[in-house]
PDB file of C-alpha atoms in Angstrom:
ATOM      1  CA  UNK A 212      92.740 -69.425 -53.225  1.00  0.00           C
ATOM      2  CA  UNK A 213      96.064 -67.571 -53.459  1.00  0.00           C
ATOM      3  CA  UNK A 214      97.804 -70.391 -54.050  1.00  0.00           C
ATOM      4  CA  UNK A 215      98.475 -72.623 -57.374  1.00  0.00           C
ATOM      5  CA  UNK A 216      98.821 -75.473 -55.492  1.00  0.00           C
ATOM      6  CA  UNK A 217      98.068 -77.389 -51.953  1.00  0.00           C
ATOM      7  CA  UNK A 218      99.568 -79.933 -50.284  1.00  0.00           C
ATOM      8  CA  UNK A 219      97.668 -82.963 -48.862  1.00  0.00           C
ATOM      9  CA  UNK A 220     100.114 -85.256 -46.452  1.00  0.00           C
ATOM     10  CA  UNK A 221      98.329 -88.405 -46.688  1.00  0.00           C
ATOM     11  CA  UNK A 222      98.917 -91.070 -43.455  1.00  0.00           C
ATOM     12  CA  UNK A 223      98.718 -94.940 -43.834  1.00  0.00           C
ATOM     13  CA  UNK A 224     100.868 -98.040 -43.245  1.00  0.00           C
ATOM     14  CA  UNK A 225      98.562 -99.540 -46.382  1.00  0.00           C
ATOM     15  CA  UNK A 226     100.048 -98.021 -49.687  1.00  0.00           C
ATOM     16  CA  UNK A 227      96.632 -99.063 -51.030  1.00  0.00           C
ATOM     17  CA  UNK A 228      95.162 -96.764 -48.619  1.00  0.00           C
ATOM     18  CA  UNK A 229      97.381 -93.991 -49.503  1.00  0.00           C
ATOM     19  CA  UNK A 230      96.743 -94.984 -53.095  1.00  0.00           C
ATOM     20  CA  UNK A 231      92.658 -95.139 -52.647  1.00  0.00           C
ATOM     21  CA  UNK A 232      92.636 -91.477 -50.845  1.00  0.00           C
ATOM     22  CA  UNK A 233      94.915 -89.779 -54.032  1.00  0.00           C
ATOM     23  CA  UNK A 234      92.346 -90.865 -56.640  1.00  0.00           C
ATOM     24  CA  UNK A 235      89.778 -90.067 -54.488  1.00  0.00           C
ATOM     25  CA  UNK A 236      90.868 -86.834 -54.316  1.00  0.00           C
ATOM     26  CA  UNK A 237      92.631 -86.816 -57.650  1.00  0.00           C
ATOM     27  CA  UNK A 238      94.589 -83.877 -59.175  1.00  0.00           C
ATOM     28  CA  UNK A 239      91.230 -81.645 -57.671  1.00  0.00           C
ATOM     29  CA  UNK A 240      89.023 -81.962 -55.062  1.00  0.00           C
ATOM     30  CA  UNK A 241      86.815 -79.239 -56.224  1.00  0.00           C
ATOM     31  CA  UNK A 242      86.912 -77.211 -59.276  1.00  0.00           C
ATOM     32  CA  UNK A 243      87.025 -74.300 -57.044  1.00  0.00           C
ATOM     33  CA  UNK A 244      90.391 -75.131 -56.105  1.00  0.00           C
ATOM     34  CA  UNK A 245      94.147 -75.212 -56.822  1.00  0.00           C
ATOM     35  CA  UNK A 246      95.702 -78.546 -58.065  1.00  0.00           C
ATOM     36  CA  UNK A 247      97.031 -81.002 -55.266  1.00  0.00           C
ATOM     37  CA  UNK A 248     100.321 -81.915 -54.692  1.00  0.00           C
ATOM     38  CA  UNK A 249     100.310 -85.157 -52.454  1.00  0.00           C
ATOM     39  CA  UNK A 250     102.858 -86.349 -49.720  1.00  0.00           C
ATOM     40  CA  UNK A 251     103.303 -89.784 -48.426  1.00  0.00           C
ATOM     41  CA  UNK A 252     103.617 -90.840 -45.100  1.00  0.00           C
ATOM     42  CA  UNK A 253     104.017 -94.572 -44.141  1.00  0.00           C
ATOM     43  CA  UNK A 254     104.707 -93.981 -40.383  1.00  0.00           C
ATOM     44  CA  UNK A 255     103.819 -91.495 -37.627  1.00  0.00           C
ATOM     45  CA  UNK A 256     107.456 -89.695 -36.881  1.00  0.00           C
ATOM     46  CA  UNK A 257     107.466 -89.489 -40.845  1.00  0.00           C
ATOM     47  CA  UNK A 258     104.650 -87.286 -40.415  1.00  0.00           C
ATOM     48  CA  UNK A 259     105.286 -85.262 -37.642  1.00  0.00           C
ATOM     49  CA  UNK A 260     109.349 -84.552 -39.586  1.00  0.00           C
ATOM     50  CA  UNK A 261     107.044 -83.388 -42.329  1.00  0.00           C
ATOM     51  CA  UNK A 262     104.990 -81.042 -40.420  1.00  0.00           C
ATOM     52  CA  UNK A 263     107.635 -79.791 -38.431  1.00  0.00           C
ATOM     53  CA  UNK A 264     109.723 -79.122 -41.800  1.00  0.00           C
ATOM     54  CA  UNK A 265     107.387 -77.658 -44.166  1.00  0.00           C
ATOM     55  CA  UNK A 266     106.855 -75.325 -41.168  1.00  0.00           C
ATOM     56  CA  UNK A 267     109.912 -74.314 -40.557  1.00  0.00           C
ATOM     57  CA  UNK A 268     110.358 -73.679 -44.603  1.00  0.00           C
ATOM     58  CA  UNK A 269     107.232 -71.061 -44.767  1.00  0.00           C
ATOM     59  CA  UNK A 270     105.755 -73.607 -47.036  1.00  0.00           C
ATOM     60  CA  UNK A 271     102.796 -75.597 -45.106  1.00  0.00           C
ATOM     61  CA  UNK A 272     100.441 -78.792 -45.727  1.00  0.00           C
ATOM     62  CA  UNK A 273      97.002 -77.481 -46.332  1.00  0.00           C
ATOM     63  CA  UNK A 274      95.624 -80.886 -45.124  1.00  0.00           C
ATOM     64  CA  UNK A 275      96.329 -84.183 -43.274  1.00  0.00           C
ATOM     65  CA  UNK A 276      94.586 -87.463 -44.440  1.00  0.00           C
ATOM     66  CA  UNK A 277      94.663 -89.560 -41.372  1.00  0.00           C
ATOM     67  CA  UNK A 278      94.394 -93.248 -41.971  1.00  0.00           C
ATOM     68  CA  UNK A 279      92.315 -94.317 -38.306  1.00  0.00           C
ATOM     69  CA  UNK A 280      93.299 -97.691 -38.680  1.00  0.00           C
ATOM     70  CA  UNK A 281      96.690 -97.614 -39.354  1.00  0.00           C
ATOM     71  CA  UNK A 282      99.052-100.025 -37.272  1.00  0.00           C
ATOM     72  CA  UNK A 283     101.294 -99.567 -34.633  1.00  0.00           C
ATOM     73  CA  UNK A 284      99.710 -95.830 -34.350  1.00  0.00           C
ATOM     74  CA  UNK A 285      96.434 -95.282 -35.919  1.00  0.00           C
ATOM     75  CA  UNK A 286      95.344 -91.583 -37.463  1.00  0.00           C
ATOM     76  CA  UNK A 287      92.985 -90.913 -34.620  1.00  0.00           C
ATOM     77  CA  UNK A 288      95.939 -90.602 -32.034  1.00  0.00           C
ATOM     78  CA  UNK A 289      98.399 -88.821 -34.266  1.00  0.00           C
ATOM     79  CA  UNK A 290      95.593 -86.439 -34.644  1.00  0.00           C
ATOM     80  CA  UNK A 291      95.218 -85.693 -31.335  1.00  0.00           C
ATOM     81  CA  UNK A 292      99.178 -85.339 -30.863  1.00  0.00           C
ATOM     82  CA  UNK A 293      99.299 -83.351 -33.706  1.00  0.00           C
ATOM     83  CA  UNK A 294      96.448 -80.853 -32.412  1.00  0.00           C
ATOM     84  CA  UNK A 295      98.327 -80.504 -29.017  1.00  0.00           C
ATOM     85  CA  UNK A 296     101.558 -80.381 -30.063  1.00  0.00           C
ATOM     86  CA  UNK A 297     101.837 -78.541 -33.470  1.00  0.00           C
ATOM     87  CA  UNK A 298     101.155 -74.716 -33.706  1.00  0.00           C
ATOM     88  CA  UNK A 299      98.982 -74.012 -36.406  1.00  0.00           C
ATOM     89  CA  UNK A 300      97.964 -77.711 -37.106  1.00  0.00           C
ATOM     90  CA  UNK A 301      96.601 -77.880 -40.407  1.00  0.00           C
ATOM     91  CA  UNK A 302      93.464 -79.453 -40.980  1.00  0.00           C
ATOM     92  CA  UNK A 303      93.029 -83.111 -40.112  1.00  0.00           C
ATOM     93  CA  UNK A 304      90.807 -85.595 -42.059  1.00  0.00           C
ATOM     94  CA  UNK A 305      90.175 -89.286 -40.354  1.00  0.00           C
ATOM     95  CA  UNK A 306      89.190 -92.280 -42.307  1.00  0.00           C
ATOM     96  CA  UNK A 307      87.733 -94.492 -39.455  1.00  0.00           C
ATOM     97  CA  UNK A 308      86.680 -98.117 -39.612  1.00  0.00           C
ATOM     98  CA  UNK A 309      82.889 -97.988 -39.294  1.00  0.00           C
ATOM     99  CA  UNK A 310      80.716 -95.088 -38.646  1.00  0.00           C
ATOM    100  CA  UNK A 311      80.080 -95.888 -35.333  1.00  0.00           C
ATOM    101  CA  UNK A 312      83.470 -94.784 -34.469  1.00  0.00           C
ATOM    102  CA  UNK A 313      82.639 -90.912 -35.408  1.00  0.00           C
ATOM    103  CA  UNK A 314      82.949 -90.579 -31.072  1.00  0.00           C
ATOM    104  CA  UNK A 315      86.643 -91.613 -31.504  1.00  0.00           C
ATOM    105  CA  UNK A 316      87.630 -88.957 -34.175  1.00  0.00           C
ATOM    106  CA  UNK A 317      85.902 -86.061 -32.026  1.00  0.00           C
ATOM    107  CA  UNK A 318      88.340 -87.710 -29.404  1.00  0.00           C
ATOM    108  CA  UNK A 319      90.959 -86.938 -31.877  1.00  0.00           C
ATOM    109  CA  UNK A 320      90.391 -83.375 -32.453  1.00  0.00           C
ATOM    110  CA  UNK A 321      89.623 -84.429 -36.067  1.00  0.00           C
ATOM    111  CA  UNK A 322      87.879 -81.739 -38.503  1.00  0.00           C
ATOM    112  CA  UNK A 323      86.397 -84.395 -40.098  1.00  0.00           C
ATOM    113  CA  UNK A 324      86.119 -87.774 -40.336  1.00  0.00           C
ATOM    114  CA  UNK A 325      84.772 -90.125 -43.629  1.00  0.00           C
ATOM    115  CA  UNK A 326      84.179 -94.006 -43.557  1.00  0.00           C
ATOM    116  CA  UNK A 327      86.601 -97.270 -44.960  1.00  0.00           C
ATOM    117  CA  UNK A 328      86.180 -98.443 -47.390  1.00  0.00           C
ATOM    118  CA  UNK A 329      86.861 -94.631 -49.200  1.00  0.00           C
ATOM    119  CA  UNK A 330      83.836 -93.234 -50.735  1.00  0.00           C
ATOM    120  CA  UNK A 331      85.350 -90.638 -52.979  1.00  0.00           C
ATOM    121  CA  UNK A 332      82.479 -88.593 -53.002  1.00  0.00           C
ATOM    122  CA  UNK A 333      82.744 -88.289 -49.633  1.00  0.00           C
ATOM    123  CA  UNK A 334      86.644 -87.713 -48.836  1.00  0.00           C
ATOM    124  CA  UNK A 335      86.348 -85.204 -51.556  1.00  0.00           C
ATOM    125  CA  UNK A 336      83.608 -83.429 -50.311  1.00  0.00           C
ATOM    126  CA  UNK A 337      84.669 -83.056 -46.853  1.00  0.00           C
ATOM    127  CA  UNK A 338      88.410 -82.409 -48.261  1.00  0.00           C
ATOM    128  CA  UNK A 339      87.096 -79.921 -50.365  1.00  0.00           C
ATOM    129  CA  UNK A 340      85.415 -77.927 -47.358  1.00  0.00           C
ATOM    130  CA  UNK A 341      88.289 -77.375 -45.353  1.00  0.00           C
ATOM    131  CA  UNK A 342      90.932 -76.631 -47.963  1.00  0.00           C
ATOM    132  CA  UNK A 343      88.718 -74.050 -48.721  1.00  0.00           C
ATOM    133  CA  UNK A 344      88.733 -73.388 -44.671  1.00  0.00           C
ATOM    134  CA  UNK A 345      92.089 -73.153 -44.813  1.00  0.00           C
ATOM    135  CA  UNK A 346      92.881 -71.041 -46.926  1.00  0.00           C
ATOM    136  CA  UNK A 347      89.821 -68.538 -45.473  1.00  0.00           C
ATOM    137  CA  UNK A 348      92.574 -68.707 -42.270  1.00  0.00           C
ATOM    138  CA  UNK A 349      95.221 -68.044 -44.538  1.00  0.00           C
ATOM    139  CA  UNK A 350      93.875 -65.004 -45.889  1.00  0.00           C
ATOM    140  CA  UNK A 351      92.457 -63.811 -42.417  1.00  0.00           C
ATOM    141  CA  UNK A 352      95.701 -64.311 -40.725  1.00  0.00           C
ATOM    142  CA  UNK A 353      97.788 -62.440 -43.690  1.00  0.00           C
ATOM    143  CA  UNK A 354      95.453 -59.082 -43.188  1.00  0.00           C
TER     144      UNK A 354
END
């Protein structure tokens, strides 16, 4: 990866949430990659103002961490606004309820979706595989 850092927006109305997916993921998903530089969201305009800004700066989130049960608007449909209304939508991680609801975050356009409570194999794992997705796009679309 070209870069010597990514950003992960993180998405919950729980700051326990938001606190269980950053050590989860920690300073490194994967030794393979660059260290991680997290931003908070606590509600869903706070995350599209920070996709829409780090856009417009040329900077960029290299990953969403959508919480799927977060109240009044849950990950699964910010996901799916996201997809259809953000250009170049980065990446988007669910964590849903029960793994039953895996239908509802294909709904959602998500890339991938991991189970509450966090398993931090898991979210790291499936973080892991599309930073490294990303920045494959990155590199594709700069050539």
């Amino acid at each position: 990866m070209a870069h010597e850092t990514v950003t992960v927006l993180v998405y919950s109305d729980d700051r326990n949430t938001r606190e269980q997916v950053r050590l989860a993921l920690g300073r490194r998903p994967a030794a393979d990659l660059p260290a991680v530089e997290y931003l908070e969201c606590a509600t869903a305009p706070a995350v599209v103002r920070a996709l829409d800004a780090t856009r417009k700066s040329g900077g960029g989130i290299d990953l969403c961490v959508l919480d799927g049960e977060a109240v009044p608007a849950g990950g699964m449909g910010l996901c799916r606004q996201l997809k259809d209304e953000i250009y170049g939508c980065p990446p988007v991680l669910v964590l849903i309820g029960r793994p039953q609801d895996s239908w509802l975050a294909a709904w959602s356009r998500a890339d991938a979706a991991v189970s509450h409570p966090v398993d931090p194999v898991a979210l790291a794992g499936a973080a892991a595989e599309l930073l490294r997705s990303r920045a494959v796009d990155r590199a594709h679309a700069a050539s």
